[in-house]
PDB file of C-alpha atoms in Angstrom:
ATOM      1  CA  MET A 660      90.566  69.572  98.036  1.00 71.00           C
ATOM      2  CA  ALA A 661      94.117  70.438  97.479  1.00 82.00           C
ATOM      3  CA  VAL A 662      97.061  71.963  99.661  1.00 87.00           C
ATOM      4  CA  PHE A 663      99.318  74.252  99.084  1.00 88.00           C
ATOM      5  CA  LYS A 664     102.679  75.617 100.574  1.00 91.00           C
ATOM      6  CA  ILE A 665     103.829  78.316  98.349  1.00 92.00           C
ATOM      7  CA  VAL A 666     106.400  81.027  98.355  1.00 93.00           C
ATOM      8  CA  HIS A 667     106.804  83.811  95.765  1.00 93.00           C
ATOM      9  CA  ILE A 668     110.220  84.866  95.695  1.00 93.00           C
ATOM     10  CA  THR A 669     109.704  88.566  93.976  1.00 93.00           C
ATOM     11  CA  LYS A 670     114.203  90.190  93.695  1.00 93.00           C
ATOM     12  CA  TYR A 671     114.264  93.846  91.974  1.00 91.00           C
ATOM     13  CA  GLN A 672     118.203  94.781  91.284  1.00 91.00           C
ATOM     14  CA  TYR A 673     119.518  97.615  90.201  1.00 89.00           C
ATOM     15  CA  ASN A 674     123.036  98.025  88.950  1.00 86.00           C
ATOM     16  CA  TRP A 675     123.406 101.388  91.065  1.00 85.00           C
ATOM     17  CA  PRO A 676     122.008 102.738  94.073  1.00 89.00           C
ATOM     18  CA  ILE A 677     118.089 104.079  94.282  1.00 87.00           C
ATOM     19  CA  LYS A 678     116.122 106.061  96.571  1.00 83.00           C
ATOM     20  CA  GLU A 679     112.818 106.386  97.452  1.00 84.00           C
ATOM     21  CA  SER A 680     111.189 103.556  96.176  1.00 90.00           C
ATOM     22  CA  ILE A 681     107.051 103.801  96.922  1.00 93.00           C
ATOM     23  CA  ASN A 682     105.182 100.622  95.831  1.00 95.00           C
ATOM     24  CA  GLU A 683     101.678  99.187  95.802  1.00 96.00           C
ATOM     25  CA  ILE A 684     101.440  94.964  95.543  1.00 95.00           C
ATOM     26  CA  ARG A 685      99.046  92.346  95.113  1.00 95.00           C
ATOM     27  CA  LEU A 686     100.396  88.920  96.735  1.00 94.00           C
ATOM     28  CA  PHE A 687      97.478  87.853  98.915  1.00 92.00           C
ATOM     29  CA  PRO A 688      95.726  85.040  98.144  1.00 88.00           C
ATOM     30  CA  HIS A 689      92.260  84.995  98.034  1.00 82.00           C
ATOM     31  CA  ASN A 690      89.705  83.969 100.759  1.00 77.00           C
ATOM     32  CA  PHE A 691      86.247  82.493  99.091  1.00 75.00           C
ATOM     33  CA  ASP A 692      84.042  79.961  98.998  1.00 73.00           C
ATOM     34  CA  ASN A 693      86.310  77.363  97.480  1.00 81.00           C
ATOM     35  CA  GLN A 694      89.839  78.485  99.294  1.00 88.00           C
ATOM     36  CA  LYS A 695      90.394  79.074 102.350  1.00 90.00           C
ATOM     37  CA  VAL A 696      93.655  80.677 103.142  1.00 92.00           C
ATOM     38  CA  LEU A 697      95.141  78.877 106.068  1.00 93.00           C
ATOM     39  CA  GLU A 698      98.054  81.228 106.970  1.00 94.00           C
ATOM     40  CA  TYR A 699      99.874  84.817 105.418  1.00 95.00           C
ATOM     41  CA  HIS A 700     103.090  85.402 105.911  1.00 95.00           C
ATOM     42  CA  LEU A 701     104.965  88.785 104.477  1.00 96.00           C
ATOM     43  CA  LEU A 702     108.195  89.432 103.733  1.00 95.00           C
ATOM     44  CA  ILE A 703     110.327  93.114 102.825  1.00 95.00           C
ATOM     45  CA  THR A 704     114.153  93.633 102.932  1.00 93.00           C
ATOM     46  CA  ASN A 705     114.125  96.009 105.261  1.00 91.00           C
ATOM     47  CA  ASN A 706     110.626  95.134 106.903  1.00 93.00           C
ATOM     48  CA  PRO A 707     108.929  98.401 105.911  1.00 93.00           C
ATOM     49  CA  ASP A 708     105.086  99.298 107.261  1.00 95.00           C
ATOM     50  CA  VAL A 709     103.173  97.919 104.384  1.00 96.00           C
ATOM     51  CA  ILE A 710      99.167  99.643 104.098  1.00 97.00           C
ATOM     52  CA  ILE A 711      96.919  96.902 103.581  1.00 95.00           C
ATOM     53  CA  SER A 712      93.627  97.928 101.961  1.00 95.00           C
ATOM     54  CA  GLU A 713      90.771  96.675  99.572  1.00 93.00           C
ATOM     55  CA  ASP A 714      90.805  98.186  95.931  1.00 93.00           C
ATOM     56  CA  TYR A 715      87.727  98.434  93.740  1.00 92.00           C
ATOM     57  CA  TYR A 716      87.550  94.725  92.766  1.00 92.00           C
ATOM     58  CA  GLY A 717      88.062  93.179  96.343  1.00 91.00           C
ATOM     59  CA  ASN A 718      91.542  92.772  96.267  1.00 93.00           C
ATOM     60  CA  ARG A 719      93.603  93.667  99.198  1.00 93.00           C
ATOM     61  CA  VAL A 720      96.702  95.728  98.193  1.00 95.00           C
ATOM     62  CA  GLY A 721      99.368  96.064  99.873  1.00 96.00           C
ATOM     63  CA  ASN A 722     101.179  99.846  99.961  1.00 97.00           C
ATOM     64  CA  PHE A 723     104.720 100.666 101.457  1.00 96.00           C
ATOM     65  CA  ASN A 724     107.599 102.878 101.556  1.00 93.00           C
ATOM     66  CA  TYR A 725     111.563 101.908 100.859  1.00 88.00           C
ATOM     67  CA  TYR A 726     113.412 105.891 101.362  1.00 88.00           C
ATOM     68  CA  GLU A 727     117.183 104.457 102.147  1.00 89.00           C
ATOM     69  CA  ALA A 728     119.489 103.792  99.199  1.00 91.00           C
ATOM     70  CA  HIS A 729     119.791 100.299  98.155  1.00 90.00           C
ATOM     71  CA  THR A 730     120.437  97.882  95.311  1.00 92.00           C
ATOM     72  CA  GLU A 731     117.958  94.883  95.823  1.00 92.00           C
ATOM     73  CA  MET A 732     114.995  94.530  97.221  1.00 93.00           C
ATOM     74  CA  ILE A 733     113.318  90.979  98.366  1.00 95.00           C
ATOM     75  CA  ILE A 734     109.307  90.734  98.803  1.00 95.00           C
ATOM     76  CA  GLU A 735     108.573  86.912  99.191  1.00 95.00           C
ATOM     77  CA  SER A 736     105.036  86.007 100.437  1.00 95.00           C
ATOM     78  CA  ARG A 737     104.320  82.552 102.112  1.00 94.00           C
ATOM     79  CA  MET A 738     101.136  81.503 101.456  1.00 94.00           C
ATOM     80  CA  LEU A 739      99.127  77.834 102.822  1.00 93.00           C
ATOM     81  CA  VAL A 740      95.989  77.701 101.025  1.00 91.00           C
ATOM     82  CA  ARG A 741      93.032  74.805 100.666  1.00 89.00           C
ATOM     83  CA  VAL A 742      91.301  75.134  97.270  1.00 86.00           C
ATOM     84  CA  ASN A 743      88.551  72.995  96.835  1.00 79.00           C
ATOM     85  CA  HIS A 744      86.693  73.438  93.567  1.00 68.00           C
ATOM     86  CA  SER A 745      84.459  71.395  90.838  1.00 59.00           C
ATOM     87  CA  LEU A 746      86.931  68.889  88.501  1.00 50.00           C
ATOM     88  CA  LYS A 747      83.884  69.288  86.676  1.00 54.00           C
ATOM     89  CA  ILE A 748      82.552  71.339  83.789  1.00 65.00           C
ATOM     90  CA  PRO A 749      79.918  74.104  85.235  1.00 77.00           C
ATOM     91  CA  ASP A 750      76.331  73.065  85.723  1.00 76.00           C
ATOM     92  CA  ILE A 751      73.578  72.666  81.933  1.00 78.00           C
ATOM     93  CA  ASP A 752      73.144  76.820  82.414  1.00 85.00           C
ATOM     94  CA  ALA A 753      70.721  78.213  79.077  1.00 88.00           C
ATOM     95  CA  THR A 754      71.668  81.575  80.670  1.00 91.00           C
ATOM     96  CA  LYS A 755      72.320  83.982  77.101  1.00 93.00           C
ATOM     97  CA  VAL A 756      73.814  87.443  76.098  1.00 92.00           C
ATOM     98  CA  GLU A 757      70.717  88.934  76.421  1.00 92.00           C
ATOM     99  CA  ASP A 758      69.293  87.409  80.062  1.00 92.00           C
ATOM    100  CA  LEU A 759      72.236  89.668  81.298  1.00 91.00           C
ATOM    101  CA  ILE A 760      70.517  93.285  80.575  1.00 87.00           C
ATOM    102  CA  PRO A 761      68.929  92.893  83.126  1.00 88.00           C
ATOM    103  CA  HIS A 762      72.459  92.412  85.321  1.00 87.00           C
ATOM    104  CA  TYR A 763      73.939  95.154  83.534  1.00 83.00           C
ATOM    105  CA  GLU A 764      71.042  97.846  84.808  1.00 81.00           C
ATOM    106  CA  LYS A 765      71.599  96.697  88.042  1.00 86.00           C
ATOM    107  CA  ASN A 766      75.403  96.204  88.423  1.00 90.00           C
ATOM    108  CA  ILE A 767      77.785  98.793  87.704  1.00 91.00           C
ATOM    109  CA  LEU A 768      80.717  96.217  88.342  1.00 91.00           C
ATOM    110  CA  LEU A 769      79.348  94.164  85.233  1.00 92.00           C
ATOM    111  CA  LEU A 770      78.860  96.909  82.885  1.00 91.00           C
ATOM    112  CA  ARG A 771      82.023  98.123  83.250  1.00 92.00           C
ATOM    113  CA  LEU A 772      83.564  94.646  82.884  1.00 95.00           C
ATOM    114  CA  SER A 773      81.680  93.772  79.167  1.00 94.00           C
ATOM    115  CA  TYR A 774      84.151  96.334  77.182  1.00 94.00           C
ATOM    116  CA  PRO A 775      85.941  95.018  75.643  1.00 95.00           C
ATOM    117  CA  GLU A 776      89.013  97.283  74.653  1.00 95.00           C
ATOM    118  CA  THR A 777      90.090  99.493  71.768  1.00 95.00           C
ATOM    119  CA  ILE A 778      92.291  97.427  69.731  1.00 96.00           C
ATOM    120  CA  THR A 779      92.938  97.906  65.711  1.00 97.00           C
ATOM    121  CA  LYS A 780      92.339  94.238  64.873  1.00 97.00           C
ATOM    122  CA  GLN A 781      88.930  93.951  65.968  1.00 97.00           C
ATOM    123  CA  ASN A 782      87.616  92.374  63.059  1.00 97.00           C
ATOM    124  CA  GLU A 783      89.926  89.294  63.492  1.00 97.00           C
ATOM    125  CA  ILE A 784      88.239  89.155  66.648  1.00 97.00           C
ATOM    126  CA  LEU A 785      84.207  89.852  65.110  1.00 96.00           C
ATOM    127  CA  SER A 786      85.361  87.000  62.400  1.00 96.00           C
ATOM    128  CA  ILE A 787      86.562  84.238  65.141  1.00 96.00           C
ATOM    129  CA  LEU A 788      83.405  84.727  66.523  1.00 96.00           C
ATOM    130  CA  ASP A 789      81.882  84.644  63.388  1.00 95.00           C
ATOM    131  CA  LYS A 790      83.299  80.986  62.633  1.00 94.00           C
ATOM    132  CA  ILE A 791      82.626  79.943  66.229  1.00 92.00           C
ATOM    133  CA  GLY A 792      79.021  81.010  65.911  1.00 91.00           C
ATOM    134  CA  CYS A 793      77.529  83.127  68.967  1.00 87.00           C
ATOM    135  CA  ALA A 794      74.010  83.250  67.966  1.00 84.00           C
ATOM    136  CA  ASP A 795      71.108  81.754  69.895  1.00 87.00           C
ATOM    137  CA  LYS A 796      74.443  79.882  72.057  1.00 93.00           C
ATOM    138  CA  PRO A 797      74.446  80.109  76.535  1.00 94.00           C
ATOM    139  CA  ILE A 798      77.551  82.567  77.198  1.00 94.00           C
ATOM    140  CA  ILE A 799      79.277  79.708  78.185  1.00 94.00           C
ATOM    141  CA  GLU A 800      79.133  77.470  75.345  1.00 94.00           C
ATOM    142  CA  ILE A 801      80.728  80.797  73.649  1.00 96.00           C
ATOM    143  CA  ALA A 802      82.647  80.887  76.331  1.00 96.00           C
ATOM    144  CA  GLN A 803      84.287  77.531  76.330  1.00 95.00           C
ATOM    145  CA  GLN A 804      84.381  77.746  72.405  1.00 96.00           C
ATOM    146  CA  CYS A 805      86.236  80.838  72.767  1.00 97.00           C
ATOM    147  CA  ASN A 806      88.719  78.901  75.314  1.00 97.00           C
ATOM    148  CA  GLU A 807      89.475  76.039  72.660  1.00 97.00           C
ATOM    149  CA  TYR A 808      89.956  78.383  69.819  1.00 97.00           C
ATOM    150  CA  ILE A 809      93.206  80.063  71.700  1.00 97.00           C
ATOM    151  CA  PHE A 810      94.196  76.637  73.028  1.00 96.00           C
ATOM    152  CA  ASN A 811      93.922  74.951  69.544  1.00 96.00           C
ATOM    153  CA  ASN A 812      95.819  78.272  67.400  1.00 97.00           C
ATOM    154  CA  PHE A 813      97.641  80.351  69.844  1.00 96.00           C
ATOM    155  CA  GLU A 814     100.921  78.338  70.566  1.00 94.00           C
ATOM    156  CA  TYR A 815     102.201  78.896  74.312  1.00 92.00           C
ATOM    157  CA  THR A 816     105.994  80.188  74.133  1.00 90.00           C
ATOM    158  CA  LYS A 817     107.900  82.156  76.324  1.00 85.00           C
ATOM    159  CA  GLY A 818     110.198  85.204  76.318  1.00 81.00           C
ATOM    160  CA  ILE A 819     108.545  86.972  72.994  1.00 86.00           C
ATOM    161  CA  THR A 820     106.254  88.486  75.145  1.00 84.00           C
ATOM    162  CA  ASN A 821     106.245  91.763  78.209  1.00 82.00           C
ATOM    163  CA  ILE A 822     103.580  92.593  80.085  1.00 82.00           C
ATOM    164  CA  GLU A 823     103.129  95.508  77.500  1.00 86.00           C
ATOM    165  CA  THR A 824     102.565  93.215  75.245  1.00 91.00           C
ATOM    166  CA  THR A 825      99.139  94.221  73.324  1.00 94.00           C
ATOM    167  CA  VAL A 826      96.303  91.680  72.332  1.00 96.00           C
ATOM    168  CA  ASP A 827      96.972  93.544  67.992  1.00 96.00           C
ATOM    169  CA  GLU A 828     100.207  91.660  68.710  1.00 96.00           C
ATOM    170  CA  ILE A 829      99.085  88.584  69.743  1.00 96.00           C
ATOM    171  CA  LEU A 830      97.108  88.739  67.282  1.00 97.00           C
ATOM    172  CA  GLU A 831     100.273  89.387  65.014  1.00 96.00           C
ATOM    173  CA  MET A 832     102.377  86.749  66.838  1.00 96.00           C
ATOM    174  CA  LYS A 833      99.793  83.432  67.026  1.00 96.00           C
ATOM    175  CA  LYS A 834     101.644  82.896  70.281  1.00 94.00           C
ATOM    176  CA  GLY A 835     102.427  83.917  73.488  1.00 93.00           C
ATOM    177  CA  VAL A 836     101.959  83.267  77.197  1.00 92.00           C
ATOM    178  CA  CYS A 837      99.355  82.524  79.520  1.00 93.00           C
ATOM    179  CA  GLN A 838      98.124  86.132  79.764  1.00 94.00           C
ATOM    180  CA  ASP A 839      98.455  87.178  76.453  1.00 96.00           C
ATOM    181  CA  PHE A 840      96.351  84.597  76.469  1.00 97.00           C
ATOM    182  CA  ALA A 841      94.204  85.673  79.254  1.00 97.00           C
ATOM    183  CA  HIS A 842      93.720  89.425  77.502  1.00 98.00           C
ATOM    184  CA  LEU A 843      92.850  87.266  74.448  1.00 98.00           C
ATOM    185  CA  LEU A 844      90.259  85.217  75.561  1.00 98.00           C
ATOM    186  CA  LEU A 845      88.597  89.093  77.804  1.00 98.00           C
ATOM    187  CA  GLN A 846      88.716  90.397  73.929  1.00 98.00           C
ATOM    188  CA  LEU A 847      87.018  87.335  72.435  1.00 98.00           C
ATOM    189  CA  VAL A 848      83.967  86.852  75.326  1.00 97.00           C
ATOM    190  CA  ARG A 849      83.181  89.928  76.295  1.00 97.00           C
ATOM    191  CA  THR A 850      82.972  91.869  72.112  1.00 97.00           C
ATOM    192  CA  ALA A 851      80.179  88.588  72.575  1.00 95.00           C
ATOM    193  CA  GLY A 852      78.389  90.617  75.050  1.00 94.00           C
ATOM    194  CA  ILE A 853      79.335  88.683  78.789  1.00 95.00           C
ATOM    195  CA  PRO A 854      81.146  90.259  81.105  1.00 96.00           C
ATOM    196  CA  ALA A 855      84.673  88.135  82.032  1.00 97.00           C
ATOM    197  CA  ARG A 856      87.407  89.382  84.507  1.00 97.00           C
ATOM    198  CA  TYR A 857      91.248  89.078  84.808  1.00 97.00           C
ATOM    199  CA  VAL A 858      92.349  86.431  86.832  1.00 95.00           C
ATOM    200  CA  SER A 859      95.698  86.610  88.423  1.00 94.00           C
ATOM    201  CA  GLY A 860      97.738  82.888  90.622  1.00 92.00           C
ATOM    202  CA  TYR A 861      98.681  79.993  90.211  1.00 90.00           C
ATOM    203  CA  ILE A 862      99.330  76.844  88.591  1.00 86.00           C
ATOM    204  CA  CYS A 863      99.944  73.945  90.518  1.00 79.00           C
ATOM    205  CA  PRO A 864     101.921  71.193  88.209  1.00 65.00           C
ATOM    206  CA  ASN A 865      99.998  67.787  88.635  1.00 60.00           C
ATOM    207  CA  LYS A 866     100.234  64.297  87.069  1.00 56.00           C
ATOM    208  CA  SER A 867      98.880  65.992  84.195  1.00 59.00           C
ATOM    209  CA  GLY A 868     102.246  68.306  83.312  1.00 63.00           C
ATOM    210  CA  PHE A 869      99.812  71.820  83.018  1.00 69.00           C
ATOM    211  CA  ARG A 870     101.185  74.756  80.446  1.00 70.00           C
ATOM    212  CA  GLY A 871     102.460  77.389  82.524  1.00 57.00           C
ATOM    213  CA  GLU A 872     102.340  75.784  86.022  1.00 60.00           C
ATOM    214  CA  GLY A 873     104.764  76.290  88.361  1.00 56.00           C
ATOM    215  CA  ALA A 874     105.174  80.314  88.100  1.00 65.00           C
ATOM    216  CA  THR A 875     102.936  82.920  88.215  1.00 80.00           C
ATOM    217  CA  HIS A 876      99.643  82.249  86.232  1.00 90.00           C
ATOM    218  CA  ALA A 877      96.912  84.168  84.663  1.00 94.00           C
ATOM    219  CA  TRP A 878      93.148  83.031  83.552  1.00 96.00           C
ATOM    220  CA  VAL A 879      89.786  84.410  82.983  1.00 97.00           C
ATOM    221  CA  GLU A 880      86.257  84.217  85.292  1.00 95.00           C
ATOM    222  CA  ILE A 881      82.818  84.622  83.403  1.00 95.00           C
ATOM    223  CA  TYR A 882      79.730  85.920  84.928  1.00 94.00           C
ATOM    224  CA  THR A 883      76.657  83.756  84.500  1.00 92.00           C
ATOM    225  CA  PRO A 884      72.909  85.093  87.282  1.00 91.00           C
ATOM    226  CA  ASN A 885      74.067  81.027  87.693  1.00 88.00           C
ATOM    227  CA  GLN A 886      76.685  80.223  89.007  1.00 88.00           C
ATOM    228  CA  GLY A 887      78.593  83.880  90.260  1.00 89.00           C
ATOM    229  CA  TRP A 888      82.317  83.629  88.239  1.00 91.00           C
ATOM    230  CA  LEU A 889      82.951  80.711  86.411  1.00 92.00           C
ATOM    231  CA  GLY A 890      87.045  80.111  86.010  1.00 92.00           C
ATOM    232  CA  LEU A 891      89.086  79.616  82.315  1.00 95.00           C
ATOM    233  CA  ASP A 892      92.234  78.991  81.445  1.00 95.00           C
ATOM    234  CA  PRO A 893      93.267  78.740  77.952  1.00 96.00           C
ATOM    235  CA  THR A 894      96.178  78.477  77.950  1.00 94.00           C
ATOM    236  CA  ASN A 895      96.009  74.777  79.331  1.00 92.00           C
ATOM    237  CA  ASN A 896      92.242  74.789  78.117  1.00 93.00           C
ATOM    238  CA  ILE A 897      90.061  73.764  81.408  1.00 91.00           C
ATOM    239  CA  TRP A 898      88.135  74.919  82.872  1.00 91.00           C
ATOM    240  CA  THR A 899      89.972  76.000  86.691  1.00 88.00           C
ATOM    241  CA  MET A 900      90.247  73.184  88.831  1.00 81.00           C
ATOM    242  CA  ASP A 901      92.154  72.241  92.350  1.00 80.00           C
ATOM    243  CA  ASN A 902      95.490  73.086  91.150  1.00 82.00           C
ATOM    244  CA  HIS A 903      94.430  77.142  90.716  1.00 88.00           C
ATOM    245  CA  VAL A 904      94.866  78.736  93.256  1.00 90.00           C
ATOM    246  CA  LYS A 905      94.098  82.557  92.459  1.00 91.00           C
ATOM    247  CA  LEU A 906      95.482  86.128  94.400  1.00 92.00           C
ATOM    248  CA  SER A 907      93.585  88.690  92.683  1.00 93.00           C
ATOM    249  CA  VAL A 908      91.135  89.986  89.779  1.00 94.00           C
ATOM    250  CA  GLY A 909      90.367  93.418  87.784  1.00 95.00           C
ATOM    251  CA  ARG A 910      89.674  94.329  84.199  1.00 96.00           C
ATOM    252  CA  ASN A 911      93.160  92.978  82.964  1.00 96.00           C
ATOM    253  CA  PHE A 912      97.155  92.838  83.758  1.00 94.00           C
ATOM    254  CA  TYR A 913      97.360  96.297  85.345  1.00 93.00           C
ATOM    255  CA  ASP A 914      95.124  95.587  87.777  1.00 94.00           C
ATOM    256  CA  CYS A 915      96.317  92.458  89.200  1.00 93.00           C
ATOM    257  CA  SER A 916     100.199  93.337  88.942  1.00 91.00           C
ATOM    258  CA  PRO A 917     101.698  90.687  91.715  1.00 92.00           C
ATOM    259  CA  VAL A 918     104.202  94.476  92.429  1.00 92.00           C
ATOM    260  CA  LYS A 919     104.330  97.555  90.572  1.00 90.00           C
ATOM    261  CA  GLY A 920     106.224 100.800  92.360  1.00 89.00           C
ATOM    262  CA  ILE A 921     108.927 103.596  91.769  1.00 88.00           C
ATOM    263  CA  PHE A 922     111.415 105.135  92.526  1.00 88.00           C
ATOM    264  CA  LYS A 923     113.906 108.095  92.189  1.00 85.00           C
ATOM    265  CA  GLY A 924     117.834 106.733  90.690  1.00 79.00           C
ATOM    266  CA  LEU A 925     119.406 106.976  87.666  1.00 77.00           C
ATOM    267  CA  ALA A 926     119.378 102.879  87.514  1.00 79.00           C
ATOM    268  CA  LYS A 927     118.572 100.521  85.605  1.00 81.00           C
ATOM    269  CA  GLN A 928     116.587  97.076  87.221  1.00 82.00           C
ATOM    270  CA  THR A 929     116.579  93.768  86.621  1.00 86.00           C
ATOM    271  CA  LEU A 930     113.679  91.525  87.619  1.00 87.00           C
ATOM    272  CA  SER A 931     113.482  87.757  89.172  1.00 87.00           C
ATOM    273  CA  VAL A 932     110.542  85.658  90.481  1.00 89.00           C
ATOM    274  CA  CYS A 933     110.846  82.392  91.585  1.00 88.00           C
ATOM    275  CA  VAL A 934     107.485  80.361  92.467  1.00 89.00           C
ATOM    276  CA  SER A 935     108.301  77.808  94.830  1.00 86.00           C
ATOM    277  CA  ILE A 936     105.030  74.784  95.515  1.00 84.00           C
ATOM    278  CA  GLY A 937     105.083  72.360  98.003  1.00 79.00           C
ATOM    279  CA  TYR A 938     102.305  69.639  98.592  1.00 71.00           C
ATOM    280  CA  GLU A 939     101.097  67.276 101.327  1.00 68.00           C
ATOM    281  CA  ASP A 940     102.810  64.625 100.481  1.00 63.00           C
ATOM    282  CA  GLY A 941     105.804  66.318 100.289  1.00 64.00           C
ATOM    283  CA  ARG A 942     106.593  67.473  96.959  1.00 67.00           C
ATOM    284  CA  GLN A 943     108.413  70.317  95.941  1.00 66.00           C
ATOM    285  CA  PHE A 944     108.080  72.390  92.606  1.00 67.00           C
ATOM    286  CA  GLU A 945     110.035  75.878  91.570  1.00 63.00           C
ATOM    287  CA  GLU A 946     110.866  77.886  89.072  1.00 65.00           C
ATOM    288  CA  ILE A 947     112.756  81.234  88.457  1.00 63.00           C
ATOM    289  CA  ASN A 948     112.227  83.681  85.995  1.00 63.00           C
ATOM    290  CA  ASP A 949     113.905  86.657  84.769  1.00 56.00           C
ATOM    291  CA  VAL A 950     110.929  89.003  83.881  1.00 56.00           C
ATOM    292  CA  GLN A 951     111.369  90.953  80.930  1.00 54.00           C
ATOM    293  CA  LEU A 952     110.755  94.617  81.348  1.00 52.00           C
ATOM    294  CA  GLN A 953     109.541  97.265  79.507  1.00 52.00           C
ATOM    295  CA  GLU A 954     112.107  98.748  77.138  1.00 56.00           C
ATOM    296  CA  VAL A 955     114.325 102.296  78.887  1.00 47.00           C
ATOM    297  CA  SER A 956     113.851 104.912  76.526  1.00 52.00           C
ATOM    298  CA  VAL A 957     116.982 106.284  74.290  1.00 53.00           C
ATOM    299  CA  GLU A 958     117.618 109.403  76.182  1.00 58.00           C
ATOM    300  CA  PHE A 959     117.088 107.408  80.138  1.00 50.00           C
ATOM    301  CA  GLN A 960     119.595 104.503  77.758  1.00 54.00           C
ATOM    302  CA  GLU A 961     122.113 107.351  76.922  1.00 51.00           C
ATOM    303  CA  GLN A 962     122.314 108.375  80.850  1.00 53.00           C
ATOM    304  CA  LEU A 963     122.948 104.923  81.863  1.00 50.00           C
ATOM    305  CA  ASP A 964     125.856 104.532  78.959  1.00 54.00           C
ATOM    306  CA  SER A 965     126.786 107.832  80.285  1.00 58.00           C
ATOM    307  CA  MET A 966     127.208 106.613  83.860  1.00 50.00           C
ATOM    308  CA  GLU A 967     129.405 103.418  83.519  1.00 55.00           C
ATOM    309  CA  LEU A 968     131.423 105.242  81.017  1.00 51.00           C
ATOM    310  CA  LEU A 969     132.218 107.324  83.849  1.00 51.00           C
ATOM    311  CA  HIS A 970     132.822 104.645  86.505  1.00 50.00           C
ATOM    312  CA  GLN A 971     134.772 102.868  84.001  1.00 50.00           C
ATOM    313  CA  GLN A 972     136.991 105.817  84.148  1.00 49.00           C
ATOM    314  CA  GLN A 973     137.490 106.087  87.811  1.00 52.00           C
ATOM    315  CA  GLN A 974     138.207 102.773  88.389  1.00 52.00           C
TER     316      GLN A 974
END
């Protein structure tokens, strides 16, 4: 059992004032059997009204608008969470892919989460599964071997991918970060016939020195009728533990994006994310990341350049 105090600060900055910012956030930690939210506070620039609802996957979602002109918006999420995952691998479970069929028929959500994405390099996915040898194996064994394959054959490298990176690109580069490896694991296990979902959250650092620790993290949960949802972290080749704090779940990153929105205005935005994790013994860990955003179109960049040139001339 572990208790973590987590502060997650999302900071947007714009080189020109924008207005009518409309935002959606998934920054509310889950309450479930092995994770209890003891405290939670949400602070947003200008203190807008936040409407809370629940999405298709059971996540708490906040929606808010920010109408005033602004060049900066800060969203600060503070939480105190107690986690009590098992530190062992799941129980022995003989469930095979064919045993899941009756459960698909009764649960459309499981069926939805069993479909792989349509990608160009699907033959490479099939080749990996063929190397693993999925025939007649329990689904837990298949998933664990897929997890291990990613860990052994793909290099953890920051700064070369972004939120738009596809599974095809990951297969080509053989590099990426937790989000990329989670998407790849989803493609593998779903192709094998196992329902799985993307998980957004945090991995809290300890003496083990996990990859991706101290920042927002991503992993995968597979479904077994006997044990429910079981977490696999391909970035570290482990089953989820006391160090994993869950925020939201969905089909992929887009269902779990911590913050997304739109705004009116001709401006270039930058995004930085700071995650601070505090422990019961007083230790503190903090990491700041500048997030790579999707590249703007050529036409939009030309408009930005024209505005910048006009501003320089006026000065």
